Short mmCIF file of C-alpha atoms and ligand atoms in Angstrom, two decimals:
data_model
loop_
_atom_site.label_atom_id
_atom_site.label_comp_id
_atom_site.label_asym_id
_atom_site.label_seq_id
_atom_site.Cartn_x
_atom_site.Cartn_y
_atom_site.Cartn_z
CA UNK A 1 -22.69 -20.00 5.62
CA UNK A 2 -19.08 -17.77 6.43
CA UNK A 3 -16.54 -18.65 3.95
CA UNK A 4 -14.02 -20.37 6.31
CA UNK A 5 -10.51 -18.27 7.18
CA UNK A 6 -8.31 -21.43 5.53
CA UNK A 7 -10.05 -21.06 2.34
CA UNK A 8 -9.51 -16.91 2.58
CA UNK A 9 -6.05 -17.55 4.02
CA UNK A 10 -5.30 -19.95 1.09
CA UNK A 11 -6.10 -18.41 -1.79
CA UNK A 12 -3.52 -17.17 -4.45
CA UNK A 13 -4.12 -13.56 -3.77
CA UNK A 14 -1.48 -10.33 -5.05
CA UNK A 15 -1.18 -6.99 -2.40
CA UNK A 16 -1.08 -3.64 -4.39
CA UNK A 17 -1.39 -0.99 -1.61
CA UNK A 18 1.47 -1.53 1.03
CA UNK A 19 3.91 0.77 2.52
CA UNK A 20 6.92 -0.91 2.92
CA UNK A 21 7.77 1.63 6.09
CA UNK A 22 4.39 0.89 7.21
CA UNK A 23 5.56 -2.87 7.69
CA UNK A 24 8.43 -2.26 10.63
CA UNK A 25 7.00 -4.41 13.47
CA UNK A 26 7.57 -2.73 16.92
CA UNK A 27 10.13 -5.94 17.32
CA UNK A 28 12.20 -5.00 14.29
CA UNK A 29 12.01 -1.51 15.38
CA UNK A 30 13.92 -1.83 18.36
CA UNK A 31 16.01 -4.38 16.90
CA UNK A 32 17.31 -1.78 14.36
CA UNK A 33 17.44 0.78 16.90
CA UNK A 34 19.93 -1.13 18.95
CA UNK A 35 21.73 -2.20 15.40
CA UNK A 36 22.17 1.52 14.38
CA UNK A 37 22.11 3.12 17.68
CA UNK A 38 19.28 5.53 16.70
CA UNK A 39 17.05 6.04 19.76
CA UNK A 40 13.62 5.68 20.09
CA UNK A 41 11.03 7.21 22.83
CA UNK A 42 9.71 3.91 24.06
CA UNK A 43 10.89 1.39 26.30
CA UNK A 44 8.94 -1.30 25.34
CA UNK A 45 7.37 -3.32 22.47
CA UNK A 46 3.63 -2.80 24.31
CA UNK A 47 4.26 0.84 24.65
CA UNK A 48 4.93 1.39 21.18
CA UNK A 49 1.70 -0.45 20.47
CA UNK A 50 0.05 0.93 22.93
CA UNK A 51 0.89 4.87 20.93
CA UNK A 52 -0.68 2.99 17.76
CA UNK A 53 -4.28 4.53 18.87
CA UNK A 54 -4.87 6.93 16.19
CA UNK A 55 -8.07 9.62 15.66
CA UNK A 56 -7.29 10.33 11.95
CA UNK A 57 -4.36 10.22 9.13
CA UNK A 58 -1.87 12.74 10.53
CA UNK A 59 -2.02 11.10 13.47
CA UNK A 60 -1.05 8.38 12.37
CA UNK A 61 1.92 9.70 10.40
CA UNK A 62 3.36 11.47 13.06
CA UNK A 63 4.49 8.06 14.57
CA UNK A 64 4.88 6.48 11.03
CA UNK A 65 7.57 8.86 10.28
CA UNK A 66 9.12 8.75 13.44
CA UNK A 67 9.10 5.02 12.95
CA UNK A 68 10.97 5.02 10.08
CA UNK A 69 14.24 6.86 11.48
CA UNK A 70 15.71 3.87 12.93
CA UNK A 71 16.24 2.31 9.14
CA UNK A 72 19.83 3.47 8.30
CA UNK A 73 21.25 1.03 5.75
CA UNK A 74 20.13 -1.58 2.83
CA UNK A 75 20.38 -4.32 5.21
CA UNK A 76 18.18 -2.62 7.34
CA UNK A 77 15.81 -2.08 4.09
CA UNK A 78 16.53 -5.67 3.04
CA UNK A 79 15.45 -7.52 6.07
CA UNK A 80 12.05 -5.42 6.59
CA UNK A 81 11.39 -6.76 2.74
CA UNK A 82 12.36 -10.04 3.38
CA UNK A 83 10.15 -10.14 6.86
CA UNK A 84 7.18 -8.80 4.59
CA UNK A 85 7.74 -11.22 1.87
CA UNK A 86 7.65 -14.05 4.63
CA UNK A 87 4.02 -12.96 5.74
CA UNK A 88 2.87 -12.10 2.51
CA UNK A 89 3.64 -15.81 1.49
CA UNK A 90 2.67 -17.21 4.87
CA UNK A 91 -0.75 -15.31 3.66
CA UNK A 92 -1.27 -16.96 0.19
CA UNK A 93 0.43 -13.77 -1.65
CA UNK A 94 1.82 -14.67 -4.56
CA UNK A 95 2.77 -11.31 -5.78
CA UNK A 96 3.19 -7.79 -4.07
CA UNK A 97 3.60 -4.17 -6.03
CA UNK A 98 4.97 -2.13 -2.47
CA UNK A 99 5.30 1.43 -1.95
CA UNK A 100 8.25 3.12 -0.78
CA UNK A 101 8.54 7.06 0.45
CA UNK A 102 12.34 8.16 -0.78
CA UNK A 103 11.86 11.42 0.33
CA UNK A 104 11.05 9.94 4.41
CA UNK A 105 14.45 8.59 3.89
CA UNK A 106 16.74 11.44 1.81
CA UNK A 107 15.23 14.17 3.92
CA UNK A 108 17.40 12.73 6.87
CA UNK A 109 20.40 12.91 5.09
CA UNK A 110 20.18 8.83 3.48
CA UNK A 111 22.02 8.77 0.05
CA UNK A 112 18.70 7.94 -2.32
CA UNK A 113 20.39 4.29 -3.12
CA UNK A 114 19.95 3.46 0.44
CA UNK A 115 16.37 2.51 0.11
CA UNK A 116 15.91 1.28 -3.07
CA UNK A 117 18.92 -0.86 -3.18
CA UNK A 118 17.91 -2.66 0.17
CA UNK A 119 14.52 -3.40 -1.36
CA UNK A 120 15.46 -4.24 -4.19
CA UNK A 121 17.96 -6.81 -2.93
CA UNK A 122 15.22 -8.01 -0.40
CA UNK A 123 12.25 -8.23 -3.04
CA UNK A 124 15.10 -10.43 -5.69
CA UNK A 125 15.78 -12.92 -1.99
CA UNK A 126 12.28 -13.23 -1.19
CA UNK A 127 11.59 -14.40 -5.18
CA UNK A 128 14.13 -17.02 -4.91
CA UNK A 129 13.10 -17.86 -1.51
CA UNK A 130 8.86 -18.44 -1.60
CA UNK A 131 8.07 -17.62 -5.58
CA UNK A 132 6.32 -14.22 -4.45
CA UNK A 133 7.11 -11.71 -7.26
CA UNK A 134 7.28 -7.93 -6.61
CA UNK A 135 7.07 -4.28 -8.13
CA UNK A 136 8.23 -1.63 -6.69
CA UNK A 137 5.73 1.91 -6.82
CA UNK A 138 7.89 5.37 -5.75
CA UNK A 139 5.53 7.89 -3.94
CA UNK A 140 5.95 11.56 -3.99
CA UNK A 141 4.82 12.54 0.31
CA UNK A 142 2.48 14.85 -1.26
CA UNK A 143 2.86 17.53 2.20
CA UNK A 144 6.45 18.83 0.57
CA UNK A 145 5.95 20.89 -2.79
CA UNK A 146 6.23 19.58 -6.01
CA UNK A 147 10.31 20.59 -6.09
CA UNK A 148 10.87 18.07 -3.97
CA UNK A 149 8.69 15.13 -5.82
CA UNK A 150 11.02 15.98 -9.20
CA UNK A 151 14.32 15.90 -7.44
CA UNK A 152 13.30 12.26 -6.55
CA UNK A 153 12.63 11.58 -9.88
CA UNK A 154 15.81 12.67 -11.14
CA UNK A 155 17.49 10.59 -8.25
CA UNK A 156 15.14 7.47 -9.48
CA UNK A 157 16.72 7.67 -12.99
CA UNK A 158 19.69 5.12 -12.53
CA UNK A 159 16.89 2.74 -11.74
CA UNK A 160 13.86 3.36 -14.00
CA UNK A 161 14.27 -0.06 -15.26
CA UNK A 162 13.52 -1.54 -11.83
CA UNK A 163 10.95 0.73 -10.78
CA UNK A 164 7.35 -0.27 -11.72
CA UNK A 165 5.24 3.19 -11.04
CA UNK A 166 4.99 5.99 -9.12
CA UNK A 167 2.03 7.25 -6.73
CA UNK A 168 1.31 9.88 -4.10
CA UNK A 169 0.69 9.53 -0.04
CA UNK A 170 1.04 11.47 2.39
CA UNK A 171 -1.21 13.97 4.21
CA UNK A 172 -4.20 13.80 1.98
CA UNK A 173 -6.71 16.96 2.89
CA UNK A 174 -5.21 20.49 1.48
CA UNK A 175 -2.82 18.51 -1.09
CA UNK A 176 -4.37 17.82 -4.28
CA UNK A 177 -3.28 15.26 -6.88
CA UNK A 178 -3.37 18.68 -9.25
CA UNK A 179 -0.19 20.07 -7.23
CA UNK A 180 1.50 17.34 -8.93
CA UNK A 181 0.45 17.79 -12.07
CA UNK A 182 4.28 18.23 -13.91
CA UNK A 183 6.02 15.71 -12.04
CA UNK A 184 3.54 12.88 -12.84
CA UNK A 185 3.52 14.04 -16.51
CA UNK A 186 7.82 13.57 -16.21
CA UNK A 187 7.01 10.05 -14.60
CA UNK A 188 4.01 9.16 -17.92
CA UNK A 189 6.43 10.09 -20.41
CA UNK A 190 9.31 7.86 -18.54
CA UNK A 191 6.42 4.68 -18.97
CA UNK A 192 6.09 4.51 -15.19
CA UNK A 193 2.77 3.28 -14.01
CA UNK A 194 0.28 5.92 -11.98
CA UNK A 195 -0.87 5.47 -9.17
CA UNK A 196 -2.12 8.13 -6.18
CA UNK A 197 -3.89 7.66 -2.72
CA UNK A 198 -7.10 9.96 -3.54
CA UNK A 199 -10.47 9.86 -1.52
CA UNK A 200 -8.99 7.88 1.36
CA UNK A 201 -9.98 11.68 3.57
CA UNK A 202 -9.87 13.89 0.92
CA UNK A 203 -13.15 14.98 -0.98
CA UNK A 204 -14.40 13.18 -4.30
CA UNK A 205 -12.72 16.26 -6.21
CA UNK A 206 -9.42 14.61 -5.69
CA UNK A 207 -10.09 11.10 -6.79
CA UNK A 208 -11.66 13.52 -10.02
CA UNK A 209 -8.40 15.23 -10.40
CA UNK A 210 -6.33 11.94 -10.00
CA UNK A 211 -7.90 10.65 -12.91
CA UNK A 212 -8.06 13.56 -15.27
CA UNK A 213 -4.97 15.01 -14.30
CA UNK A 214 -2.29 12.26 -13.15
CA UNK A 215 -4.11 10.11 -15.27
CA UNK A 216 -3.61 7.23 -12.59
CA UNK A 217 -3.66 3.59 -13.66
CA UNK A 218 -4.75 2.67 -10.20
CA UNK A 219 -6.46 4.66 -7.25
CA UNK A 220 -5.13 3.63 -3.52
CA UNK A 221 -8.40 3.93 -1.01
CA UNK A 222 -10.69 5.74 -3.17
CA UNK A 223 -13.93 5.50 -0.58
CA UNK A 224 -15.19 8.42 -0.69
CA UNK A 225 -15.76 8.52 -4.31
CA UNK A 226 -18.90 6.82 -3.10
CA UNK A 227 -20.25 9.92 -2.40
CA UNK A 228 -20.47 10.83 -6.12
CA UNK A 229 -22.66 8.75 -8.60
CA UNK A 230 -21.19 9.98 -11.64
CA UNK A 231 -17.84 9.38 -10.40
CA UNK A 232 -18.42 5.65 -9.07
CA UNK A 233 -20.16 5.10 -12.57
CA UNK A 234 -17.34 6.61 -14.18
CA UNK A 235 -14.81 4.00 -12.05
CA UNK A 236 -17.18 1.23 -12.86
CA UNK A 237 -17.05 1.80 -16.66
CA UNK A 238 -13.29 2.33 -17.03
CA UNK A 239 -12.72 -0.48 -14.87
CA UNK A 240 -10.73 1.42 -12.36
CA UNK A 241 -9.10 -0.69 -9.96
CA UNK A 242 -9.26 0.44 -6.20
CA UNK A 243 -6.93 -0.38 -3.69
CA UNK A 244 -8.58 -1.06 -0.44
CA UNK A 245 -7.55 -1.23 2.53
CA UNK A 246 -10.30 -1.60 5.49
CA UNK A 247 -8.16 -2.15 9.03
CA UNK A 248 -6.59 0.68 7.75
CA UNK A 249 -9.57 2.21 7.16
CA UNK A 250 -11.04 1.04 11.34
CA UNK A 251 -7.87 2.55 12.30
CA UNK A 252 -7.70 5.73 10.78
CA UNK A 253 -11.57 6.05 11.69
CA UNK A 254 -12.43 6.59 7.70
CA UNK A 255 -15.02 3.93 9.00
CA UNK A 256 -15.64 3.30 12.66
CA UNK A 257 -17.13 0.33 12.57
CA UNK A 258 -15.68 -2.94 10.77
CA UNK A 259 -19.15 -3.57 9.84
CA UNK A 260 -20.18 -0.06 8.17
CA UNK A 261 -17.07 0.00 5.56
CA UNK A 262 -17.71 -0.10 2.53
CA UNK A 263 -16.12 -2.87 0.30
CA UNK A 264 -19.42 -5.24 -0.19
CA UNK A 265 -20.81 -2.28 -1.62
CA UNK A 266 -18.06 -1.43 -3.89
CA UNK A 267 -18.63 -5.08 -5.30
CA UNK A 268 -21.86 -5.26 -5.93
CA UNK A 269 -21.55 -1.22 -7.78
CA UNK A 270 -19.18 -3.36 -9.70
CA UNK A 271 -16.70 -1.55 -8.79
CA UNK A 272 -13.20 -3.16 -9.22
CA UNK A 273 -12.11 -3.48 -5.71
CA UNK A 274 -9.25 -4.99 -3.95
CA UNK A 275 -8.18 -6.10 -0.77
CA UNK A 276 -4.80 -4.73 1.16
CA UNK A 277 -3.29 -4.07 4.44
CA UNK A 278 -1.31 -0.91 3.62
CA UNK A 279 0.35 -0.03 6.70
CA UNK A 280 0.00 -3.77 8.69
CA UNK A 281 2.37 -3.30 11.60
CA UNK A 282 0.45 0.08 12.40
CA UNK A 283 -3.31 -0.59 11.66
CA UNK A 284 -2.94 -4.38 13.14
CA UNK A 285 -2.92 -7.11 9.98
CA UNK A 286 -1.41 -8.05 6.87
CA UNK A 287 -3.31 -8.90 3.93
CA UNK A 288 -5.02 -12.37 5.19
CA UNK A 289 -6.37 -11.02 8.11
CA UNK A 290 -7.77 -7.70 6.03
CA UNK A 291 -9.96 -10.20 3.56
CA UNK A 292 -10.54 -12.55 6.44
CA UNK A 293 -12.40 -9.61 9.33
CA UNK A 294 -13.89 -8.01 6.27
CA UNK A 295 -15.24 -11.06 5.22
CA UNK A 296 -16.74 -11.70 8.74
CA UNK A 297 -17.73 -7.93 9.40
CA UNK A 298 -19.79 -7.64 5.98
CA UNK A 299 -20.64 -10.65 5.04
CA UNK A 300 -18.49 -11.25 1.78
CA UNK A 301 -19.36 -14.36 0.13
CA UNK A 302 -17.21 -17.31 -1.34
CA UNK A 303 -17.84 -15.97 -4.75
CA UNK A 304 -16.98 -12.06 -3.36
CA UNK A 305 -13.80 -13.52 -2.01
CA UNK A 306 -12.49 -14.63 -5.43
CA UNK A 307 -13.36 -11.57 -7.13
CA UNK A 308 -11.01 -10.31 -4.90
CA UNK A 309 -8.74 -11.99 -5.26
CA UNK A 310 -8.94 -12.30 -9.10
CA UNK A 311 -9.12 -8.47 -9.48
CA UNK A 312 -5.96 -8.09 -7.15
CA UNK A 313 -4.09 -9.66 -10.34
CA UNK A 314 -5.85 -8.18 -13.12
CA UNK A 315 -5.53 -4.98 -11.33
CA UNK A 316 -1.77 -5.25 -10.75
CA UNK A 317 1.11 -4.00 -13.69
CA UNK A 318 1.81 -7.59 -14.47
CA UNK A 319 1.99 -8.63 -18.14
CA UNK A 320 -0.64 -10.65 -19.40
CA UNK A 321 0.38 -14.50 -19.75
CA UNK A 322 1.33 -13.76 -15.84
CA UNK A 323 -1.74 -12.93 -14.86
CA UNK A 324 -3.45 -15.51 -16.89
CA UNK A 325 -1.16 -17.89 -14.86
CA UNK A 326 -2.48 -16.72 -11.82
CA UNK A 327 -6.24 -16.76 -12.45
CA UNK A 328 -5.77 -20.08 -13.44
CA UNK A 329 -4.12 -20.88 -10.37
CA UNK A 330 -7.28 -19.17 -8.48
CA UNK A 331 -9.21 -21.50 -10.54
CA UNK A 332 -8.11 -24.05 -9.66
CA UNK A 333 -7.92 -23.48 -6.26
CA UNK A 334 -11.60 -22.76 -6.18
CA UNK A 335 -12.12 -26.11 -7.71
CA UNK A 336 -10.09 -27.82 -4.79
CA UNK A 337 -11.15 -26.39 -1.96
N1 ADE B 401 1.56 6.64 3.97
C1 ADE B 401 1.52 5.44 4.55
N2 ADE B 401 0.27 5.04 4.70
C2 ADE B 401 -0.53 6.00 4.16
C3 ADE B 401 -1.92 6.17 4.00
N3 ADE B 401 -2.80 5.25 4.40
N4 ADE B 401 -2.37 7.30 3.43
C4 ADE B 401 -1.51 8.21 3.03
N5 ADE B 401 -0.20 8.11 3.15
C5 ADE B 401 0.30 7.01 3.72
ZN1 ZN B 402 -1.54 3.85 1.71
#
C-alpha cells in the first residue's frame, strides 16, 4: 500500500539543500520588479513559467541569475524568507539550513549586508512566527575564481557568528571542489560547517575531491557517486549525509524519468540520504511535494519515509539535545498517525 500524501505532508521533516534565490515565485518576481523598478523580459506570470523548460544546469542558471536581479533591498530579501518559511511550515518543516549566493548579489553593485541582513531578519520573523528554526550556508558560485570566493569571506566576517557553513554551487562540470581548496581551508579554521554541491553533473572525481580536500560535512546532490563502489562504500561508512533533491533532478534532466532516480537505491546502499527541493519556484515543488512524487514514482515505503525524514535532522548542524527533540517528535508522530 502507498504511504498516503497527509502522512508525508505531516511529518516533522528539516530542508538542508535550498537556494534561497531559487525560491522567488514568478508572482514575487514581478511584484519586486514593479517595487524596485528593475525590468524584467516577460510580460506575464505563464511566460516566465513557460521559459522554466530547461535541458541541463546552465540552462537553468541563465534564468536563475537573471531572476535574481529584481531583489534590491533587505525587505526584498526579508519577504522571499518569510514566503519560504510559510511553505516550509505549511509542509511539516520544522527546521531549514538555506543557501544564499553573495557574490549573485555584490557582483551587481549590492553592498554585501544587503542579503544577509534581509535573511537574517526574515529567518529571526519566521521563528517567532511558525517555530521553524534556520541556518544560514554561504556558497562560493564556483564559475568566478577563487579571488572572488575569499573576498566574500572577508565581507562575511562581521557576521561569522550568524553564519552556519559555507558550500559551493554554481556551474558544476570544469570547476572542481580542488579550485577551492584555500578558501574552504580559511572557512575550517573560522569553525564554519562544509558543505559543496559535487556529483550533481560533475564526475565521481569531484564528490572524491570534496571530501578529501574541502573536507565537506555534507555533500548537496551527490548522484553520481553511484557510479563508484568504493566511493558509495566510503559515504556509507562515514555516514555522509546527501542532500537530495529529485524534481530538481527531473528538471535538470540528471534523471529523466521520476521513476529512474535514484533515492530508493541510495537507501537501501544505506546511504544517508535526504530529501529537498533546492530551487522550488524553478524545478516546480517545495519540499512536501519532493518526498511526496518520489514516494509515488519509486515506491518509498512508510518506514523509507521516516528515514528521511529522521536523517534530514541528524544530518543537519543542529546541536544534539535539538535533534534529539526532533526525532522524538518524528516518533511520535509515527506512533499517531
Ligand atoms: N544554484 C542554485 N541551484 C543550483 C544547483 N542545483 N546546482 C548548482 N548550483 C545551483
Ligand atoms: Zn543546489
Amino acid at each position: 500500500m502507498s504511504v498516503s500524501e497527509a502522512f508525508i505532508r505531516g511529518i516533522p521533516k528539516a530542508e538542508l539543500h535550498l537556494h534561497i534565490e531559487g525560491s522567488l515565485e514568478p508572482e514575487q518576481m514581478f511584484e519586486f520588479s514593479r517595487r524596485n523598478k528593475v525590468a524584467i523580459p516577460f510580460k506575464s506570470v505563464q511566460e516566465v513559467r513557460a521559459a522554466y523548460a530547461f535541458s541541463n544546469l546552465q540552462d537553468f542558471l541563465d534564468i536563475y541569475y537573471q531572476g535574481a536581479n529584481v531583489l534590491q533591498t533587505e525587505e526584498d530579501f526579508r519577504d522571499l524568507a518569510l514566503a519560504y518559511f510559510e511553505r516550509l511550515n505549511a509542509d511539516g518543516g520544522r527546521h531549514a539550513e538555506i543557501f544564499f549566493d553573495p557574490e549573485t548579489h555584490t557582483d551587481r553593485g549590492l553592498p554585501f549586508s544587503v542579503a544577509i541582513n534581509g535573511l537574517l531578519a526574515g529567518m529571526k520573523e519566521a521563528e517567532a512566527k511558525y517555530g521553524v528554526t534556520s541556518g544560514l550556508i554561504m556558497c562560493f558560485l564556483r564559475h568566478l575564481d577563487e579571488a572572488s570566493s575569499l573576498k566574500t569571506l572577508a565581507s562575511a566576517e562581521p557576521y561569522l557568528d550568524r553564519i552556519a557553513g559555507v558550500g559551493l554551487d554554481s556551474s558544476e562540470k570544469g570547476h572542481p571542489p580542488s579550485k577551492f581548496t584555500r578558501v574552504f581551508k580559511a572557512a575550517r579554521d573560522r569553525g564554519l560547517k562544509i558543505c559543496a554541491h559535487a556529483g550533481e553533473e560533475g564526475p565521481p572525481e569531484y564528490v572524491h575531491e570534496a571530501l578529501d580536500i574541502l573536507h565537506v560535512d555534507r555533500i548537496d546532490h551527490g548522484n553520481r557517486a553511484l557510479e563508484d563502489e568504493a566511493l558509495t562504500q566510503r559515504l556509507v561508512k562515514q555516514g555522509m549525509t546527501l542532500t537530495v533533491c529529485p524534481l530538481s533532478n527531473l528538471k535538470l534532466c540528471v534523471v529523466h524519468d521520476l521513476k529512474d532516480h535514484p533515492m530508493k537505491r541510495m537507501l537501501q546502499l544505506g546511504l544517508k540520504a535526504t530529501c529537498n527541493s533546492d530551487d522550488p519556484a524553478y524545478f516546480g515543488g517545495y519540499v512536501a511535494d519532493n518526498y511526496i512524487r518520489t514516494a509515488q514514482a519509486v515506491g518509498l515505503t512508510r518506514e523509507e519515509i521516516i528515514t528521511l525524514a529522521k536523517n534530514s535532522f541528524t544530518g543537519s548542524f543542529l546541536d544534539a539535545a535539538s535533534i534529539a527533540n526532533h526525532i522524538a517528535a518524528i516518533n511520535a508522530y509515527a506512533s499517531a498517525n
